[in-house]
Amino acid sequence: MENDRKMMMLCLLLAAISSRVFTGEWKATVAKNLDALVTSCAVIPCSFTHAQDELPHSRLRGIWHRSTDRDQCVYHDDKTKILENFRGRTKLLGNLGQGSCTLEMTEIRDHDNGPYCFRIELVTTGTETSKIDKFSFVEDCVNFKMITEPPKPTLIPPKTAIQGHPYTITCLVRHTCPSHIPQLTWSRGTAEEILEVHREIHQGTWEAQSTLTFIPEEKDDHTDITCTAGFFGGRKSTEKLTLYVKRTENYNHIIIPAVVGIGTAVIFAGLCIFMVKKYKNRIAELQNQDGTMWNRLSRLSRR
């Protein structure tokens, strides 16, 4: 009798613990609509909370399934329970112990549009018989909008490229797979001239950005600059613009001839002044010589 009473108390205690954990309010935050590029990948951002602050992390199990049937799992830690066409293509990126249920799906196929829902389970241990140990967020499921062509990059150039002055052009592309960021490459430029940034625009949508800075020369006028976005899975897209370089004003063709002309004029004027002075001095010498000769003749005539 005493043993039966102890067993009953133990069962009630376990039930109470399970009830405190799973009868509280569950909340989940899931991106409900995402673009998914066929043959590439997509990451579904997901987080969950529970009114009970401390959950038995070691016993948590995360599952993703089709909204129409909870048994059609697209992700499960037991791979044998995953639908065959999803095996090897899904991975839980988040840490359940930290309230993250983020899922990655690769090799996207044109029929992978969903919707998909997250389910949390508390794995039973020993002789525990509680059934209040599962919760599916069927009201917070995600739908994929299938994209068959990779999105084109967007180029943001300044208005004018000026010869000899730094010129900056930005290439950006949006995506939904931050675990495999699209690679942005330029048709010109070195690693030192390129700056890359990756940021989240809103839940589930990210932007890869590459900025190229260089100094255009006269030979760059009317040349094309191309930015290529390479997505996970091998898909690529490109965008280009034609560079028009405004030449720096050069007044050498005016200044040099003017300087030469002024220099020539100064030299000629100096030469003329020198010649005039020399001519005047010569005339003065001749006049002095004529005066001396006249005076001699005058003295001879007096005798």
mmCIF file of C-alpha atoms in Angstrom:
data_model
loop_
_atom_site.group_PDB
_atom_site.id
_atom_site.type_symbol
_atom_site.label_atom_id
_atom_site.label_comp_id
_atom_site.label_asym_id
_atom_site.label_seq_id
_atom_site.Cartn_x
_atom_site.Cartn_y
_atom_site.Cartn_z
ATOM 1 C CA MET A 1 0.000 0.000 0.000
ATOM 2 C CA GLU A 2 2.804 2.363 0.915
ATOM 3 C CA ASN A 3 4.612 1.595 -2.358
ATOM 4 C CA ASP A 4 1.479 2.301 -4.366
ATOM 5 C CA ARG A 5 1.110 5.655 -2.629
ATOM 6 C CA LYS A 6 4.742 6.582 -3.422
ATOM 7 C CA MET A 7 4.301 5.583 -7.064
ATOM 8 C CA MET A 8 1.148 7.690 -7.321
ATOM 9 C CA MET A 9 2.905 10.695 -5.813
ATOM 10 C CA LEU A 10 5.790 10.301 -8.257
ATOM 11 C CA CYS A 11 3.405 10.185 -11.226
ATOM 12 C CA LEU A 12 1.578 13.260 -9.986
ATOM 13 C CA LEU A 13 4.886 15.088 -9.569
ATOM 14 C CA LEU A 14 6.016 14.227 -13.104
ATOM 15 C CA ALA A 15 2.643 15.255 -14.488
ATOM 16 C CA ALA A 16 2.839 18.555 -12.636
ATOM 17 C CA ILE A 17 6.333 19.246 -14.015
ATOM 18 C CA SER A 18 5.233 18.385 -17.547
ATOM 19 C CA SER A 19 2.112 20.481 -17.170
ATOM 20 C CA ARG A 20 4.097 23.528 -15.996
ATOM 21 C CA VAL A 21 6.379 23.182 -18.976
ATOM 22 C CA PHE A 22 3.919 22.570 -21.768
ATOM 23 C CA THR A 23 0.630 24.090 -20.653
ATOM 24 C CA GLY A 24 2.123 27.564 -20.603
ATOM 25 C CA GLU A 25 1.899 29.948 -23.529
ATOM 26 C CA TRP A 26 4.100 29.149 -26.518
ATOM 27 C CA LYS A 27 5.021 31.867 -28.991
ATOM 28 C CA ALA A 28 6.885 31.596 -32.276
ATOM 29 C CA THR A 29 8.247 34.113 -34.743
ATOM 30 C CA VAL A 30 8.537 32.756 -38.276
ATOM 31 C CA ALA A 31 8.935 34.537 -41.610
ATOM 32 C CA LYS A 32 5.667 33.648 -43.305
ATOM 33 C CA ASN A 33 6.598 34.459 -46.911
ATOM 34 C CA LEU A 34 10.016 34.030 -48.502
ATOM 35 C CA ASP A 35 11.422 33.968 -52.018
ATOM 36 C CA ALA A 36 13.204 30.727 -52.890
ATOM 37 C CA LEU A 37 15.508 30.448 -55.908
ATOM 38 C CA VAL A 38 15.156 27.083 -57.621
ATOM 39 C CA THR A 39 18.383 24.981 -57.371
ATOM 40 C CA SER A 40 19.742 27.340 -54.700
ATOM 41 C CA CYS A 41 18.935 27.542 -50.980
ATOM 42 C CA ALA A 42 16.712 29.329 -48.493
ATOM 43 C CA VAL A 43 16.902 29.917 -44.755
ATOM 44 C CA ILE A 44 13.704 30.170 -42.710
ATOM 45 C CA PRO A 45 14.326 32.399 -39.668
ATOM 46 C CA CYS A 46 12.468 30.992 -36.666
ATOM 47 C CA SER A 47 12.473 31.595 -32.926
ATOM 48 C CA PHE A 48 10.236 30.478 -30.088
ATOM 49 C CA THR A 49 9.599 31.300 -26.459
ATOM 50 C CA HIS A 50 7.675 29.806 -23.579
ATOM 51 C CA ALA A 51 6.150 31.325 -20.485
ATOM 52 C CA GLN A 52 8.321 28.968 -18.450
ATOM 53 C CA ASP A 53 11.784 30.539 -18.491
ATOM 54 C CA GLU A 54 13.712 27.340 -17.908
ATOM 55 C CA LEU A 55 13.060 24.482 -20.320
ATOM 56 C CA PRO A 56 14.775 21.073 -20.216
ATOM 57 C CA HIS A 57 17.080 21.856 -23.141
ATOM 58 C CA SER A 58 18.529 18.387 -23.398
ATOM 59 C CA ARG A 59 15.075 16.956 -24.008
ATOM 60 C CA LEU A 60 13.904 19.418 -26.670
ATOM 61 C CA ARG A 61 13.370 18.136 -30.201
ATOM 62 C CA GLY A 62 12.656 20.404 -33.170
ATOM 63 C CA ILE A 63 10.667 19.175 -36.178
ATOM 64 C CA TRP A 64 9.571 20.845 -39.404
ATOM 65 C CA HIS A 65 6.626 19.341 -41.257
ATOM 66 C CA ARG A 66 4.088 20.075 -43.963
ATOM 67 C CA SER A 67 1.133 22.039 -42.669
ATOM 68 C CA THR A 68 -1.321 19.471 -44.054
ATOM 69 C CA ASP A 69 0.198 16.497 -42.229
ATOM 70 C CA ARG A 70 2.377 16.550 -39.128
ATOM 71 C CA ASP A 71 3.775 13.156 -40.027
ATOM 72 C CA GLN A 72 5.216 14.481 -43.316
ATOM 73 C CA CYS A 73 8.458 15.746 -41.874
ATOM 74 C CA VAL A 74 10.845 17.823 -43.944
ATOM 75 C CA TYR A 75 13.266 17.925 -40.995
ATOM 76 C CA HIS A 76 13.673 15.549 -38.056
ATOM 77 C CA ASP A 77 16.705 14.519 -36.029
ATOM 78 C CA ASP A 78 15.762 10.962 -36.963
ATOM 79 C CA LYS A 79 16.525 11.002 -40.702
ATOM 80 C CA THR A 80 14.401 7.932 -41.350
ATOM 81 C CA LYS A 81 11.334 10.022 -40.527
ATOM 82 C CA ILE A 82 12.124 12.681 -43.138
ATOM 83 C CA LEU A 83 10.270 12.546 -46.451
ATOM 84 C CA GLU A 84 12.573 10.948 -49.004
ATOM 85 C CA ASN A 85 12.714 13.935 -51.355
ATOM 86 C CA PHE A 86 13.875 16.180 -48.471
ATOM 87 C CA ARG A 87 16.567 13.939 -47.028
ATOM 88 C CA GLY A 88 19.985 15.574 -47.081
ATOM 89 C CA ARG A 89 18.476 18.927 -48.061
ATOM 90 C CA THR A 90 17.378 20.323 -44.701
ATOM 91 C CA LYS A 91 19.367 21.309 -41.640
ATOM 92 C CA LEU A 92 18.471 22.977 -38.359
ATOM 93 C CA LEU A 93 20.757 25.986 -38.029
ATOM 94 C CA GLY A 94 19.351 27.263 -34.773
ATOM 95 C CA ASN A 95 20.046 26.112 -31.224
ATOM 96 C CA LEU A 96 16.818 24.916 -29.635
ATOM 97 C CA GLY A 97 18.249 25.538 -26.188
ATOM 98 C CA GLN A 98 18.516 29.221 -27.104
ATOM 99 C CA GLY A 99 15.020 29.360 -28.576
ATOM 100 C CA SER A 100 16.147 29.259 -32.207
ATOM 101 C CA CYS A 101 14.461 26.956 -34.709
ATOM 102 C CA THR A 102 15.939 28.391 -37.936
ATOM 103 C CA LEU A 103 15.908 25.927 -40.843
ATOM 104 C CA GLU A 104 18.081 25.751 -43.962
ATOM 105 C CA MET A 105 16.810 24.089 -47.130
ATOM 106 C CA THR A 106 19.171 23.509 -50.068
ATOM 107 C CA GLU A 107 18.760 22.345 -53.671
ATOM 108 C CA ILE A 108 15.396 24.088 -53.823
ATOM 109 C CA ARG A 109 12.970 22.427 -56.212
ATOM 110 C CA ASP A 110 10.070 24.077 -58.001
ATOM 111 C CA HIS A 111 7.525 22.163 -55.885
ATOM 112 C CA ASP A 112 9.038 23.074 -52.508
ATOM 113 C CA ASN A 113 6.619 25.947 -52.014
ATOM 114 C CA GLY A 114 5.254 24.678 -48.650
ATOM 115 C CA PRO A 115 3.729 25.708 -46.340
ATOM 116 C CA TYR A 116 6.020 24.324 -43.626
ATOM 117 C CA CYS A 117 5.426 24.516 -39.879
ATOM 118 C CA PHE A 118 7.646 24.098 -36.839
ATOM 119 C CA ARG A 119 6.897 21.605 -34.059
ATOM 120 C CA ILE A 120 8.531 21.333 -30.668
ATOM 121 C CA GLU A 121 8.594 18.145 -28.611
ATOM 122 C CA LEU A 122 9.761 17.220 -25.162
ATOM 123 C CA VAL A 123 11.401 13.828 -25.451
ATOM 124 C CA THR A 124 10.077 11.438 -22.796
ATOM 125 C CA THR A 125 12.426 9.574 -20.504
ATOM 126 C CA GLY A 126 12.108 6.468 -18.376
ATOM 127 C CA THR A 127 8.582 5.579 -17.370
ATOM 128 C CA GLU A 128 7.132 9.044 -18.046
ATOM 129 C CA THR A 129 3.686 8.717 -19.593
ATOM 130 C CA SER A 130 2.637 12.375 -19.964
ATOM 131 C CA LYS A 131 1.037 13.155 -23.342
ATOM 132 C CA ILE A 132 1.200 16.937 -22.933
ATOM 133 C CA ASP A 133 4.626 17.098 -24.538
ATOM 134 C CA LYS A 134 4.175 18.458 -28.068
ATOM 135 C CA PHE A 135 3.270 21.766 -29.680
ATOM 136 C CA SER A 136 2.959 22.633 -33.385
ATOM 137 C CA PHE A 137 2.980 26.260 -34.509
ATOM 138 C CA VAL A 138 0.423 25.602 -37.250
ATOM 139 C CA GLU A 139 -0.590 29.261 -37.305
ATOM 140 C CA ASP A 140 3.006 30.374 -37.960
ATOM 141 C CA CYS A 141 3.989 28.508 -41.108
ATOM 142 C CA VAL A 142 6.153 29.647 -44.016
ATOM 143 C CA ASN A 143 5.319 29.734 -47.713
ATOM 144 C CA PHE A 144 7.914 29.886 -50.487
ATOM 145 C CA LYS A 145 7.485 31.980 -53.604
ATOM 146 C CA MET A 146 9.404 29.993 -56.175
ATOM 147 C CA ILE A 147 11.873 32.056 -58.247
ATOM 148 C CA THR A 148 13.067 30.373 -61.421
ATOM 149 C CA GLU A 149 15.490 33.107 -62.539
ATOM 150 C CA PRO A 150 18.190 34.541 -60.271
ATOM 151 C CA PRO A 151 17.598 38.192 -59.333
ATOM 152 C CA LYS A 152 19.748 40.707 -61.179
ATOM 153 C CA PRO A 153 22.144 42.893 -59.221
ATOM 154 C CA THR A 154 21.414 46.597 -58.912
ATOM 155 C CA LEU A 155 24.172 49.096 -59.753
ATOM 156 C CA ILE A 156 24.225 52.456 -57.992
ATOM 157 C CA PRO A 157 26.772 54.770 -59.631
ATOM 158 C CA PRO A 158 27.385 58.474 -58.909
ATOM 159 C CA LYS A 159 26.254 60.919 -61.577
ATOM 160 C CA THR A 160 29.592 61.608 -63.228
ATOM 161 C CA ALA A 161 33.049 60.036 -63.387
ATOM 162 C CA ILE A 162 35.792 62.657 -63.521
ATOM 163 C CA GLN A 163 39.214 61.837 -64.845
ATOM 164 C CA GLY A 164 41.788 61.597 -62.047
ATOM 165 C CA HIS A 165 39.197 61.703 -59.238
ATOM 166 C CA PRO A 166 38.044 58.708 -57.082
ATOM 167 C CA TYR A 167 34.898 57.067 -58.489
ATOM 168 C CA THR A 168 32.696 54.759 -56.404
ATOM 169 C CA ILE A 169 30.064 52.355 -57.710
ATOM 170 C CA THR A 170 27.945 49.966 -55.609
ATOM 171 C CA CYS A 171 26.509 46.591 -56.640
ATOM 172 C CA LEU A 172 23.843 44.923 -54.495
ATOM 173 C CA VAL A 173 21.544 41.915 -54.684
ATOM 174 C CA ARG A 174 18.873 40.584 -52.323
ATOM 175 C CA HIS A 175 18.519 36.937 -51.327
ATOM 176 C CA THR A 176 17.085 34.592 -48.697
ATOM 177 C CA CYS A 177 20.050 32.317 -47.972
ATOM 178 C CA PRO A 178 22.456 33.982 -45.495
ATOM 179 C CA SER A 179 24.193 30.653 -44.854
ATOM 180 C CA HIS A 180 25.508 30.809 -48.456
ATOM 181 C CA ILE A 181 25.951 34.480 -49.336
ATOM 182 C CA PRO A 182 25.920 35.307 -53.083
ATOM 183 C CA GLN A 183 29.361 36.171 -54.415
ATOM 184 C CA LEU A 184 29.586 39.569 -56.131
ATOM 185 C CA THR A 185 32.445 39.977 -58.620
ATOM 186 C CA TRP A 186 33.514 42.899 -60.808
ATOM 187 C CA SER A 187 34.904 42.995 -64.330
ATOM 188 C CA ARG A 188 37.713 45.227 -63.055
ATOM 189 C CA GLY A 189 39.331 46.269 -59.787
ATOM 190 C CA THR A 190 41.586 44.679 -57.166
ATOM 191 C CA ALA A 191 40.791 43.363 -53.701
ATOM 192 C CA GLU A 192 42.075 46.624 -52.193
ATOM 193 C CA GLU A 193 39.527 48.578 -54.252
ATOM 194 C CA ILE A 194 36.502 46.474 -53.184
ATOM 195 C CA LEU A 195 34.516 46.634 -49.920
ATOM 196 C CA GLU A 196 31.831 44.005 -49.142
ATOM 197 C CA VAL A 197 28.897 44.298 -46.722
ATOM 198 C CA HIS A 198 26.119 41.838 -45.831
ATOM 199 C CA ARG A 199 23.034 42.927 -43.908
ATOM 200 C CA GLU A 200 19.470 41.895 -43.152
ATOM 201 C CA ILE A 201 16.826 44.105 -44.804
ATOM 202 C CA HIS A 202 13.871 42.564 -42.984
ATOM 203 C CA GLN A 203 13.046 39.179 -41.510
ATOM 204 C CA GLY A 204 14.302 36.509 -43.897
ATOM 205 C CA THR A 205 15.525 38.883 -46.622
ATOM 206 C CA TRP A 206 19.195 39.816 -46.858
ATOM 207 C CA GLU A 207 21.283 42.083 -49.044
ATOM 208 C CA ALA A 208 24.811 41.419 -50.284
ATOM 209 C CA GLN A 209 26.639 44.613 -51.228
ATOM 210 C CA SER A 210 29.960 45.242 -52.947
ATOM 211 C CA THR A 211 31.480 48.705 -53.422
ATOM 212 C CA LEU A 212 34.197 49.362 -56.010
ATOM 213 C CA THR A 213 36.351 52.498 -55.810
ATOM 214 C CA PHE A 214 38.926 53.411 -58.442
ATOM 215 C CA ILE A 215 40.398 56.410 -60.255
ATOM 216 C CA PRO A 216 39.149 56.584 -63.871
ATOM 217 C CA GLU A 217 41.509 57.554 -66.651
ATOM 218 C CA GLU A 218 40.860 58.967 -70.105
ATOM 219 C CA LYS A 219 41.079 55.469 -71.610
ATOM 220 C CA ASP A 220 38.149 54.324 -69.396
ATOM 221 C CA ASP A 221 35.696 56.566 -71.228
ATOM 222 C CA HIS A 222 32.848 54.578 -72.903
ATOM 223 C CA THR A 223 33.955 51.273 -71.340
ATOM 224 C CA ASP A 224 31.602 48.778 -69.633
ATOM 225 C CA ILE A 225 31.717 47.830 -65.953
ATOM 226 C CA THR A 226 30.005 44.521 -65.084
ATOM 227 C CA CYS A 227 28.903 43.112 -61.717
ATOM 228 C CA THR A 228 28.101 39.382 -61.502
ATOM 229 C CA ALA A 229 26.123 37.722 -58.697
ATOM 230 C CA GLY A 230 26.921 34.037 -58.154
ATOM 231 C CA PHE A 231 24.324 32.141 -56.113
ATOM 232 C CA PHE A 232 24.659 28.885 -54.214
ATOM 233 C CA GLY A 233 23.854 26.085 -56.628
ATOM 234 C CA GLY A 234 25.665 27.659 -59.586
ATOM 235 C CA ARG A 235 23.099 30.185 -60.825
ATOM 236 C CA LYS A 236 24.439 33.575 -61.955
ATOM 237 C CA SER A 237 23.110 36.946 -63.044
ATOM 238 C CA THR A 238 24.856 40.094 -64.275
ATOM 239 C CA GLU A 239 24.301 43.803 -64.655
ATOM 240 C CA LYS A 240 26.484 46.366 -66.393
ATOM 241 C CA LEU A 241 26.784 50.064 -67.083
ATOM 242 C CA THR A 242 28.770 52.143 -69.532
ATOM 243 C CA LEU A 243 31.251 54.504 -67.922
ATOM 244 C CA TYR A 244 31.444 58.043 -69.218
ATOM 245 C CA VAL A 245 34.521 59.906 -68.026
ATOM 246 C CA LYS A 246 34.542 63.697 -67.914
ATOM 247 C CA ARG A 247 37.988 64.942 -68.821
ATOM 248 C CA THR A 248 39.788 67.326 -66.478
ATOM 249 C CA GLU A 249 40.121 70.819 -68.026
ATOM 250 C CA ASN A 250 43.654 71.318 -69.352
ATOM 251 C CA TYR A 251 44.812 74.842 -70.270
ATOM 252 C CA ASN A 252 48.352 73.893 -71.259
ATOM 253 C CA HIS A 253 47.533 74.423 -74.930
ATOM 254 C CA ILE A 254 46.834 78.072 -74.062
ATOM 255 C CA ILE A 255 49.299 78.738 -71.270
ATOM 256 C CA ILE A 256 52.425 77.337 -72.954
ATOM 257 C CA PRO A 257 52.100 79.331 -76.220
ATOM 258 C CA ALA A 258 51.308 82.467 -74.223
ATOM 259 C CA VAL A 259 54.371 82.026 -72.030
ATOM 260 C CA VAL A 260 56.541 81.383 -75.093
ATOM 261 C CA GLY A 261 55.118 84.456 -76.828
ATOM 262 C CA ILE A 262 55.642 86.680 -73.807
ATOM 263 C CA GLY A 263 59.166 85.358 -73.337
ATOM 264 C CA THR A 264 59.982 85.984 -76.976
ATOM 265 C CA ALA A 265 58.584 89.503 -76.773
ATOM 266 C CA VAL A 266 60.613 90.268 -73.660
ATOM 267 C CA ILE A 267 63.797 88.980 -75.268
ATOM 268 C CA PHE A 268 63.113 90.942 -78.481
ATOM 269 C CA ALA A 269 62.355 94.111 -76.505
ATOM 270 C CA GLY A 270 65.538 93.722 -74.500
ATOM 271 C CA LEU A 271 67.535 93.211 -77.689
ATOM 272 C CA CYS A 272 65.957 96.272 -79.241
ATOM 273 C CA ILE A 273 66.731 98.407 -76.183
ATOM 274 C CA PHE A 274 70.306 97.141 -76.227
ATOM 275 C CA MET A 275 70.686 97.954 -79.940
ATOM 276 C CA VAL A 276 69.189 101.444 -79.508
ATOM 277 C CA LYS A 277 71.508 102.222 -76.622
ATOM 278 C CA LYS A 278 74.483 100.977 -78.590
ATOM 279 C CA TYR A 279 73.426 103.068 -81.612
ATOM 280 C CA LYS A 280 73.057 106.201 -79.512
ATOM 281 C CA ASN A 281 76.455 105.683 -77.932
ATOM 282 C CA ARG A 282 78.036 105.313 -81.375
ATOM 283 C CA ILE A 283 76.413 108.498 -82.621
ATOM 284 C CA ALA A 284 77.680 110.341 -79.578
ATOM 285 C CA GLU A 285 81.179 109.054 -80.203
ATOM 286 C CA LEU A 286 81.064 110.188 -83.840
ATOM 287 C CA GLN A 287 79.770 113.597 -82.824
ATOM 288 C CA ASN A 288 82.630 113.966 -80.376
ATOM 289 C CA GLN A 289 85.117 113.001 -83.049
ATOM 290 C CA ASP A 290 83.629 115.557 -85.510
ATOM 291 C CA GLY A 291 83.870 118.327 -82.914
ATOM 292 C CA THR A 292 87.532 117.607 -82.263
ATOM 293 C CA MET A 293 88.397 117.661 -85.982
ATOM 294 C CA TRP A 294 86.639 121.050 -86.481
ATOM 295 C CA ASN A 295 88.511 122.608 -83.613
ATOM 296 C CA ARG A 296 91.874 121.561 -85.086
ATOM 297 C CA LEU A 297 91.005 123.033 -88.465
ATOM 298 C CA SER A 298 89.969 126.299 -86.837
ATOM 299 C CA ARG A 299 93.321 126.675 -85.051
ATOM 300 C CA LEU A 300 95.280 125.979 -88.260
ATOM 301 C CA SER A 301 93.377 128.687 -90.182
ATOM 302 C CA ARG A 302 94.222 131.328 -87.529
ATOM 303 C CA ARG A 303 97.928 130.817 -88.089
#
